[in-house]
Amino acid sequence: MLESFITAFIVYFVVIDPIGNAPIFLAVTQHLDRASKTRTALECSLVAFGIMLFFALCGTWILGYLSISITAFKIAGGIILLLVSLDMLSAKRQKRKKQGSDKATESAENVAVFPLAIPLLAGPAAITSVMVVSADLAGNAAQSMIGYGALGAVMATTAAILVLTGLAQNFIDTRIASVFSRVTAIILAALSVQYIIDGLLELRLVGIGG
């Protein structure tokens, strides 16, 4: 069970990428005071958690209603996550987020919901991951609770990182955050390839070496 928790935690932490999103959080909330930054960090993390928990609970039902198999979703999710990881490695994803954040800061009344909760934290990659991981852990109630617990732990960690970012904004080195984002991108790429391999194995399109 501990292994399942750690695996789910790593997947969620990588795709949500709270450290990589920390500089964007500062850019979006630059017009707020420290107290407001803290409140915004907590609120956006809570909203993102609610969105992803919804997909964790209802994602499988949605797939069934649309007649999409879990195997097909694993392969599709793996491909999507692989593309996201490649974007992260080339910094395209961060640039797109930053551009979207700049526009939203000028018009949105509540930046905690948009663009922070959606799509920075609960973006397509995170939603895809939570549905795939939930499907993997859907064997029994205990396994499912482990997945939900891992998601909650990651979102609590995300909230803490964003709160600390707001409090220590003068000491954040964007180069360190960029390096860490690249490292997490490599991990995400490996996990996404594993999703694809698992799906192909279930379809018996590839053999098991050994």
PDB file of C-alpha atoms in Angstrom:
ATOM      1  CA  MET A   1       0.000   0.000   0.000  1.00  0.00           C
ATOM      2  CA  LEU A   2       2.865   2.358   0.766  1.00  0.00           C
ATOM      3  CA  GLU A   3       4.252   1.717  -2.712  1.00  0.00           C
ATOM      4  CA  SER A   4       0.902   2.623  -4.288  1.00  0.00           C
ATOM      5  CA  PHE A   5       0.749   5.826  -2.226  1.00  0.00           C
ATOM      6  CA  ILE A   6       4.290   6.858  -3.172  1.00  0.00           C
ATOM      7  CA  THR A   7       3.687   6.114  -6.872  1.00  0.00           C
ATOM      8  CA  ALA A   8       0.457   8.113  -6.935  1.00  0.00           C
ATOM      9  CA  PHE A   9       2.079  10.951  -4.964  1.00  0.00           C
ATOM     10  CA  ILE A  10       4.976  11.194  -7.432  1.00  0.00           C
ATOM     11  CA  VAL A  11       2.659  11.170 -10.450  1.00  0.00           C
ATOM     12  CA  TYR A  12       0.459  13.919  -9.032  1.00  0.00           C
ATOM     13  CA  PHE A  13       3.378  16.008  -7.814  1.00  0.00           C
ATOM     14  CA  VAL A  14       5.102  15.843 -11.190  1.00  0.00           C
ATOM     15  CA  VAL A  15       2.095  16.810 -13.306  1.00  0.00           C
ATOM     16  CA  ILE A  16       0.838  19.506 -10.917  1.00  0.00           C
ATOM     17  CA  ASP A  17       4.415  20.830 -10.668  1.00  0.00           C
ATOM     18  CA  PRO A  18       3.933  23.243  -7.721  1.00  0.00           C
ATOM     19  CA  ILE A  19       7.587  24.330  -7.698  1.00  0.00           C
ATOM     20  CA  GLY A  20       7.589  25.010 -11.437  1.00  0.00           C
ATOM     21  CA  ASN A  21       4.358  26.989 -11.013  1.00  0.00           C
ATOM     22  CA  ALA A  22       5.685  29.022  -8.072  1.00  0.00           C
ATOM     23  CA  PRO A  23       7.139  31.845 -10.233  1.00  0.00           C
ATOM     24  CA  ILE A  24       3.841  32.040 -12.152  1.00  0.00           C
ATOM     25  CA  PHE A  25       1.951  32.240  -8.865  1.00  0.00           C
ATOM     26  CA  LEU A  26       4.092  35.246  -7.950  1.00  0.00           C
ATOM     27  CA  ALA A  27       3.450  36.885 -11.323  1.00  0.00           C
ATOM     28  CA  VAL A  28      -0.325  36.435 -11.068  1.00  0.00           C
ATOM     29  CA  THR A  29      -0.519  37.659  -7.463  1.00  0.00           C
ATOM     30  CA  GLN A  30       2.018  40.474  -7.692  1.00  0.00           C
ATOM     31  CA  HIS A  31      -0.729  43.047  -7.052  1.00  0.00           C
ATOM     32  CA  LEU A  32      -1.739  41.361  -3.757  1.00  0.00           C
ATOM     33  CA  ASP A  33      -0.316  41.835  -0.275  1.00  0.00           C
ATOM     34  CA  ARG A  34       1.187  38.925   1.669  1.00  0.00           C
ATOM     35  CA  ALA A  35      -2.033  38.053   3.477  1.00  0.00           C
ATOM     36  CA  SER A  36      -3.952  37.980   0.210  1.00  0.00           C
ATOM     37  CA  LYS A  37      -1.238  35.848  -1.403  1.00  0.00           C
ATOM     38  CA  THR A  38      -1.572  33.311   1.414  1.00  0.00           C
ATOM     39  CA  ARG A  39      -5.364  33.231   1.105  1.00  0.00           C
ATOM     40  CA  THR A  40      -5.123  32.883  -2.669  1.00  0.00           C
ATOM     41  CA  ALA A  41      -2.610  30.005  -2.383  1.00  0.00           C
ATOM     42  CA  LEU A  42      -4.914  28.090  -0.046  1.00  0.00           C
ATOM     43  CA  GLU A  43      -8.023  28.787  -2.103  1.00  0.00           C
ATOM     44  CA  CYS A  44      -6.562  27.830  -5.479  1.00  0.00           C
ATOM     45  CA  SER A  45      -5.159  24.592  -4.033  1.00  0.00           C
ATOM     46  CA  LEU A  46      -8.536  23.714  -2.517  1.00  0.00           C
ATOM     47  CA  VAL A  47     -10.410  24.440  -5.747  1.00  0.00           C
ATOM     48  CA  ALA A  48      -7.919  22.410  -7.800  1.00  0.00           C
ATOM     49  CA  PHE A  49      -8.229  19.530  -5.316  1.00  0.00           C
ATOM     50  CA  GLY A  50     -12.018  19.594  -5.667  1.00  0.00           C
ATOM     51  CA  ILE A  51     -11.819  19.499  -9.458  1.00  0.00           C
ATOM     52  CA  MET A  52      -9.380  16.595  -9.544  1.00  0.00           C
ATOM     53  CA  LEU A  53     -11.258  14.688  -6.837  1.00  0.00           C
ATOM     54  CA  PHE A  54     -14.386  14.949  -8.980  1.00  0.00           C
ATOM     55  CA  PHE A  55     -12.583  13.340 -11.899  1.00  0.00           C
ATOM     56  CA  ALA A  56     -11.054  10.729  -9.591  1.00  0.00           C
ATOM     57  CA  LEU A  57     -14.546   9.764  -8.403  1.00  0.00           C
ATOM     58  CA  CYS A  58     -16.492  10.142 -11.637  1.00  0.00           C
ATOM     59  CA  GLY A  59     -13.853   9.729 -14.311  1.00  0.00           C
ATOM     60  CA  THR A  60     -14.388   5.993 -14.728  1.00  0.00           C
ATOM     61  CA  TRP A  61     -18.164   6.481 -14.995  1.00  0.00           C
ATOM     62  CA  ILE A  62     -17.646   9.172 -17.632  1.00  0.00           C
ATOM     63  CA  LEU A  63     -15.442   6.820 -19.641  1.00  0.00           C
ATOM     64  CA  GLY A  64     -18.049   4.075 -19.375  1.00  0.00           C
ATOM     65  CA  TYR A  65     -20.821   6.413 -20.496  1.00  0.00           C
ATOM     66  CA  LEU A  66     -18.752   7.369 -23.530  1.00  0.00           C
ATOM     67  CA  SER A  67     -17.831   3.702 -24.175  1.00  0.00           C
ATOM     68  CA  ILE A  68     -14.109   4.388 -23.741  1.00  0.00           C
ATOM     69  CA  SER A  69     -12.068   1.544 -22.259  1.00  0.00           C
ATOM     70  CA  ILE A  70      -9.591   2.106 -19.441  1.00  0.00           C
ATOM     71  CA  THR A  71      -6.897   0.602 -21.666  1.00  0.00           C
ATOM     72  CA  ALA A  72      -7.568   3.148 -24.414  1.00  0.00           C
ATOM     73  CA  PHE A  73      -7.572   5.947 -21.869  1.00  0.00           C
ATOM     74  CA  LYS A  74      -4.244   4.797 -20.426  1.00  0.00           C
ATOM     75  CA  ILE A  75      -2.617   4.883 -23.846  1.00  0.00           C
ATOM     76  CA  ALA A  76      -4.159   8.247 -24.717  1.00  0.00           C
ATOM     77  CA  GLY A  77      -3.252   9.625 -21.298  1.00  0.00           C
ATOM     78  CA  GLY A  78       0.305   8.386 -21.676  1.00  0.00           C
ATOM     79  CA  ILE A  79       0.638  10.116 -25.046  1.00  0.00           C
ATOM     80  CA  ILE A  80      -0.774  13.371 -23.653  1.00  0.00           C
ATOM     81  CA  LEU A  81       1.537  13.267 -20.634  1.00  0.00           C
ATOM     82  CA  LEU A  82       4.503  12.523 -22.893  1.00  0.00           C
ATOM     83  CA  LEU A  83       3.721  15.613 -24.967  1.00  0.00           C
ATOM     84  CA  VAL A  84       3.394  17.661 -21.774  1.00  0.00           C
ATOM     85  CA  SER A  85       6.783  16.416 -20.554  1.00  0.00           C
ATOM     86  CA  LEU A  86       8.398  17.348 -23.874  1.00  0.00           C
ATOM     87  CA  ASP A  87       6.859  20.810 -23.610  1.00  0.00           C
ATOM     88  CA  MET A  88       8.217  21.131 -20.077  1.00  0.00           C
ATOM     89  CA  LEU A  89      11.702  20.136 -21.241  1.00  0.00           C
ATOM     90  CA  SER A  90      11.637  22.765 -23.967  1.00  0.00           C
ATOM     91  CA  ALA A  91      10.064  25.379 -21.629  1.00  0.00           C
ATOM     92  CA  LYS A  92       7.120  25.876 -24.008  1.00  0.00           C
ATOM     93  CA  ARG A  93       4.603  24.914 -21.331  1.00  0.00           C
ATOM     94  CA  GLN A  94       5.931  27.524 -18.894  1.00  0.00           C
ATOM     95  CA  LYS A  95       5.879  30.210 -21.584  1.00  0.00           C
ATOM     96  CA  ARG A  96       2.257  29.445 -22.479  1.00  0.00           C
ATOM     97  CA  LYS A  97       1.268  29.472 -18.809  1.00  0.00           C
ATOM     98  CA  LYS A  98       3.029  32.778 -18.264  1.00  0.00           C
ATOM     99  CA  GLN A  99       1.331  34.356 -21.292  1.00  0.00           C
ATOM    100  CA  GLY A 100      -2.070  33.143 -20.154  1.00  0.00           C
ATOM    101  CA  SER A 101      -1.388  34.333 -16.625  1.00  0.00           C
ATOM    102  CA  ASP A 102      -0.452  37.825 -17.773  1.00  0.00           C
ATOM    103  CA  LYS A 103      -3.743  38.198 -19.649  1.00  0.00           C
ATOM    104  CA  ALA A 104      -5.848  36.735 -16.861  1.00  0.00           C
ATOM    105  CA  THR A 105      -4.311  38.978 -14.197  1.00  0.00           C
ATOM    106  CA  GLU A 106      -5.727  42.019 -15.926  1.00  0.00           C
ATOM    107  CA  SER A 107      -9.313  40.755 -16.275  1.00  0.00           C
ATOM    108  CA  ALA A 108     -10.110  38.031 -13.716  1.00  0.00           C
ATOM    109  CA  GLU A 109     -11.695  39.095 -10.430  1.00  0.00           C
ATOM    110  CA  ASN A 110     -10.590  35.958  -8.628  1.00  0.00           C
ATOM    111  CA  VAL A 111      -7.167  34.721  -9.734  1.00  0.00           C
ATOM    112  CA  ALA A 112      -7.396  31.840  -7.295  1.00  0.00           C
ATOM    113  CA  VAL A 113      -9.919  30.108  -9.562  1.00  0.00           C
ATOM    114  CA  PHE A 114      -8.538  31.251 -12.918  1.00  0.00           C
ATOM    115  CA  PRO A 115      -5.772  30.951 -13.913  1.00  0.00           C
ATOM    116  CA  LEU A 116      -4.280  29.390 -10.757  1.00  0.00           C
ATOM    117  CA  ALA A 117      -6.672  26.525  -9.972  1.00  0.00           C
ATOM    118  CA  ILE A 118      -7.606  26.151 -13.637  1.00  0.00           C
ATOM    119  CA  PRO A 119      -5.543  25.512 -15.692  1.00  0.00           C
ATOM    120  CA  LEU A 120      -2.220  25.915 -13.845  1.00  0.00           C
ATOM    121  CA  LEU A 121      -2.839  23.302 -11.141  1.00  0.00           C
ATOM    122  CA  ALA A 122      -5.833  21.295 -12.359  1.00  0.00           C
ATOM    123  CA  GLY A 123      -4.825  21.314 -16.002  1.00  0.00           C
ATOM    124  CA  PRO A 124      -5.351  18.626 -18.660  1.00  0.00           C
ATOM    125  CA  ALA A 125      -2.269  16.683 -17.591  1.00  0.00           C
ATOM    126  CA  ALA A 126      -3.331  16.605 -13.933  1.00  0.00           C
ATOM    127  CA  ILE A 127      -6.904  15.587 -14.773  1.00  0.00           C
ATOM    128  CA  THR A 128      -5.644  12.866 -17.098  1.00  0.00           C
ATOM    129  CA  SER A 129      -3.289  11.579 -14.412  1.00  0.00           C
ATOM    130  CA  VAL A 130      -5.913  11.469 -11.683  1.00  0.00           C
ATOM    131  CA  MET A 131      -8.272   9.478 -13.908  1.00  0.00           C
ATOM    132  CA  VAL A 132      -5.590   6.997 -14.947  1.00  0.00           C
ATOM    133  CA  VAL A 133      -4.248   6.506 -11.410  1.00  0.00           C
ATOM    134  CA  SER A 134      -7.782   6.154 -10.025  1.00  0.00           C
ATOM    135  CA  ALA A 135      -8.504   3.478 -12.624  1.00  0.00           C
ATOM    136  CA  ASP A 136      -5.327   1.633 -11.603  1.00  0.00           C
ATOM    137  CA  LEU A 137      -6.318   1.730  -7.915  1.00  0.00           C
ATOM    138  CA  ALA A 138      -9.989   0.931  -8.432  1.00  0.00           C
ATOM    139  CA  GLY A 139      -9.648  -2.706  -7.307  1.00  0.00           C
ATOM    140  CA  ASN A 140     -10.970  -2.093  -3.787  1.00  0.00           C
ATOM    141  CA  ALA A 141     -11.979   0.684  -1.412  1.00  0.00           C
ATOM    142  CA  ALA A 142      -8.654   0.676   0.451  1.00  0.00           C
ATOM    143  CA  GLN A 143      -6.648   1.158  -2.761  1.00  0.00           C
ATOM    144  CA  SER A 144      -8.974   3.941  -3.878  1.00  0.00           C
ATOM    145  CA  MET A 145      -8.581   5.733  -0.546  1.00  0.00           C
ATOM    146  CA  ILE A 146      -4.805   5.516  -0.958  1.00  0.00           C
ATOM    147  CA  GLY A 147      -5.110   7.335  -4.278  1.00  0.00           C
ATOM    148  CA  TYR A 148      -7.353  10.023  -2.802  1.00  0.00           C
ATOM    149  CA  GLY A 149      -4.976  10.383   0.139  1.00  0.00           C
ATOM    150  CA  ALA A 150      -2.015  10.834  -2.201  1.00  0.00           C
ATOM    151  CA  LEU A 151      -3.915  13.508  -4.126  1.00  0.00           C
ATOM    152  CA  GLY A 152      -4.805  15.291  -0.890  1.00  0.00           C
ATOM    153  CA  ALA A 153      -1.197  15.103   0.298  1.00  0.00           C
ATOM    154  CA  VAL A 154       0.087  16.592  -2.960  1.00  0.00           C
ATOM    155  CA  MET A 155      -2.441  19.424  -2.868  1.00  0.00           C
ATOM    156  CA  ALA A 156      -1.546  20.148   0.775  1.00  0.00           C
ATOM    157  CA  THR A 157       2.118  20.218  -0.253  1.00  0.00           C
ATOM    158  CA  THR A 158       1.240  22.479  -3.179  1.00  0.00           C
ATOM    159  CA  ALA A 159      -0.607  24.884  -0.890  1.00  0.00           C
ATOM    160  CA  ALA A 160       2.375  24.967   1.483  1.00  0.00           C
ATOM    161  CA  ILE A 161       4.822  25.639  -1.365  1.00  0.00           C
ATOM    162  CA  LEU A 162       2.702  28.466  -2.763  1.00  0.00           C
ATOM    163  CA  VAL A 163       2.206  30.004   0.682  1.00  0.00           C
ATOM    164  CA  LEU A 164       5.962  29.896   1.329  1.00  0.00           C
ATOM    165  CA  THR A 165       6.562  31.318  -2.143  1.00  0.00           C
ATOM    166  CA  GLY A 166       4.347  34.283  -1.362  1.00  0.00           C
ATOM    167  CA  LEU A 167       6.092  34.846   1.976  1.00  0.00           C
ATOM    168  CA  ALA A 168       9.603  34.508   0.560  1.00  0.00           C
ATOM    169  CA  GLN A 169       9.088  36.059  -2.846  1.00  0.00           C
ATOM    170  CA  ASN A 170      12.262  38.118  -2.617  1.00  0.00           C
ATOM    171  CA  PHE A 171      14.404  34.998  -2.222  1.00  0.00           C
ATOM    172  CA  ILE A 172      13.025  32.814  -5.042  1.00  0.00           C
ATOM    173  CA  ASP A 173      15.570  32.074  -7.765  1.00  0.00           C
ATOM    174  CA  THR A 174      13.689  31.417 -11.008  1.00  0.00           C
ATOM    175  CA  ARG A 175      16.679  29.492 -12.384  1.00  0.00           C
ATOM    176  CA  ILE A 176      16.421  26.916  -9.596  1.00  0.00           C
ATOM    177  CA  ALA A 177      12.714  26.492 -10.276  1.00  0.00           C
ATOM    178  CA  SER A 178      13.467  26.069 -13.985  1.00  0.00           C
ATOM    179  CA  VAL A 179      16.048  23.335 -13.336  1.00  0.00           C
ATOM    180  CA  PHE A 180      13.676  21.468 -11.023  1.00  0.00           C
ATOM    181  CA  SER A 181      10.907  21.701 -13.624  1.00  0.00           C
ATOM    182  CA  ARG A 182      13.203  20.064 -16.205  1.00  0.00           C
ATOM    183  CA  VAL A 183      14.041  17.224 -13.806  1.00  0.00           C
ATOM    184  CA  THR A 184      10.371  16.564 -13.088  1.00  0.00           C
ATOM    185  CA  ALA A 185       9.724  16.609 -16.843  1.00  0.00           C
ATOM    186  CA  ILE A 186      12.136  13.692 -17.310  1.00  0.00           C
ATOM    187  CA  ILE A 187      10.335  11.738 -14.585  1.00  0.00           C
ATOM    188  CA  LEU A 188       6.999  12.530 -16.193  1.00  0.00           C
ATOM    189  CA  ALA A 189       8.268  11.320 -19.569  1.00  0.00           C
ATOM    190  CA  ALA A 190       9.278   7.975 -18.065  1.00  0.00           C
ATOM    191  CA  LEU A 191       5.920   7.598 -16.307  1.00  0.00           C
ATOM    192  CA  SER A 192       3.997   8.463 -19.466  1.00  0.00           C
ATOM    193  CA  VAL A 193       5.898   5.848 -21.471  1.00  0.00           C
ATOM    194  CA  GLN A 194       5.083   3.322 -18.749  1.00  0.00           C
ATOM    195  CA  TYR A 195       1.373   4.159 -19.121  1.00  0.00           C
ATOM    196  CA  ILE A 196       1.601   3.492 -22.853  1.00  0.00           C
ATOM    197  CA  ILE A 197       3.455   0.214 -22.316  1.00  0.00           C
ATOM    198  CA  ASP A 198       0.881  -0.910 -19.733  1.00  0.00           C
ATOM    199  CA  GLY A 199      -1.936  -0.192 -22.171  1.00  0.00           C
ATOM    200  CA  LEU A 200      -0.219  -2.065 -24.994  1.00  0.00           C
ATOM    201  CA  LEU A 201       0.421  -5.016 -22.683  1.00  0.00           C
ATOM    202  CA  GLU A 202      -3.260  -5.162 -21.787  1.00  0.00           C
ATOM    203  CA  LEU A 203      -4.083  -5.199 -25.501  1.00  0.00           C
ATOM    204  CA  ARG A 204      -1.360  -7.841 -25.974  1.00  0.00           C
ATOM    205  CA  LEU A 205       0.233  -5.714 -28.687  1.00  0.00           C
ATOM    206  CA  VAL A 206       3.661  -6.021 -27.091  1.00  0.00           C
ATOM    207  CA  GLY A 207       5.337  -8.949 -25.391  1.00  0.00           C
ATOM    208  CA  ILE A 208       6.890  -9.077 -21.956  1.00  0.00           C
ATOM    209  CA  GLY A 209      10.642  -9.394 -22.174  1.00  0.00           C
ATOM    210  CA  GLY A 210      12.557 -11.879 -20.113  1.00  0.00           C
TER     211      GLY A 210
END
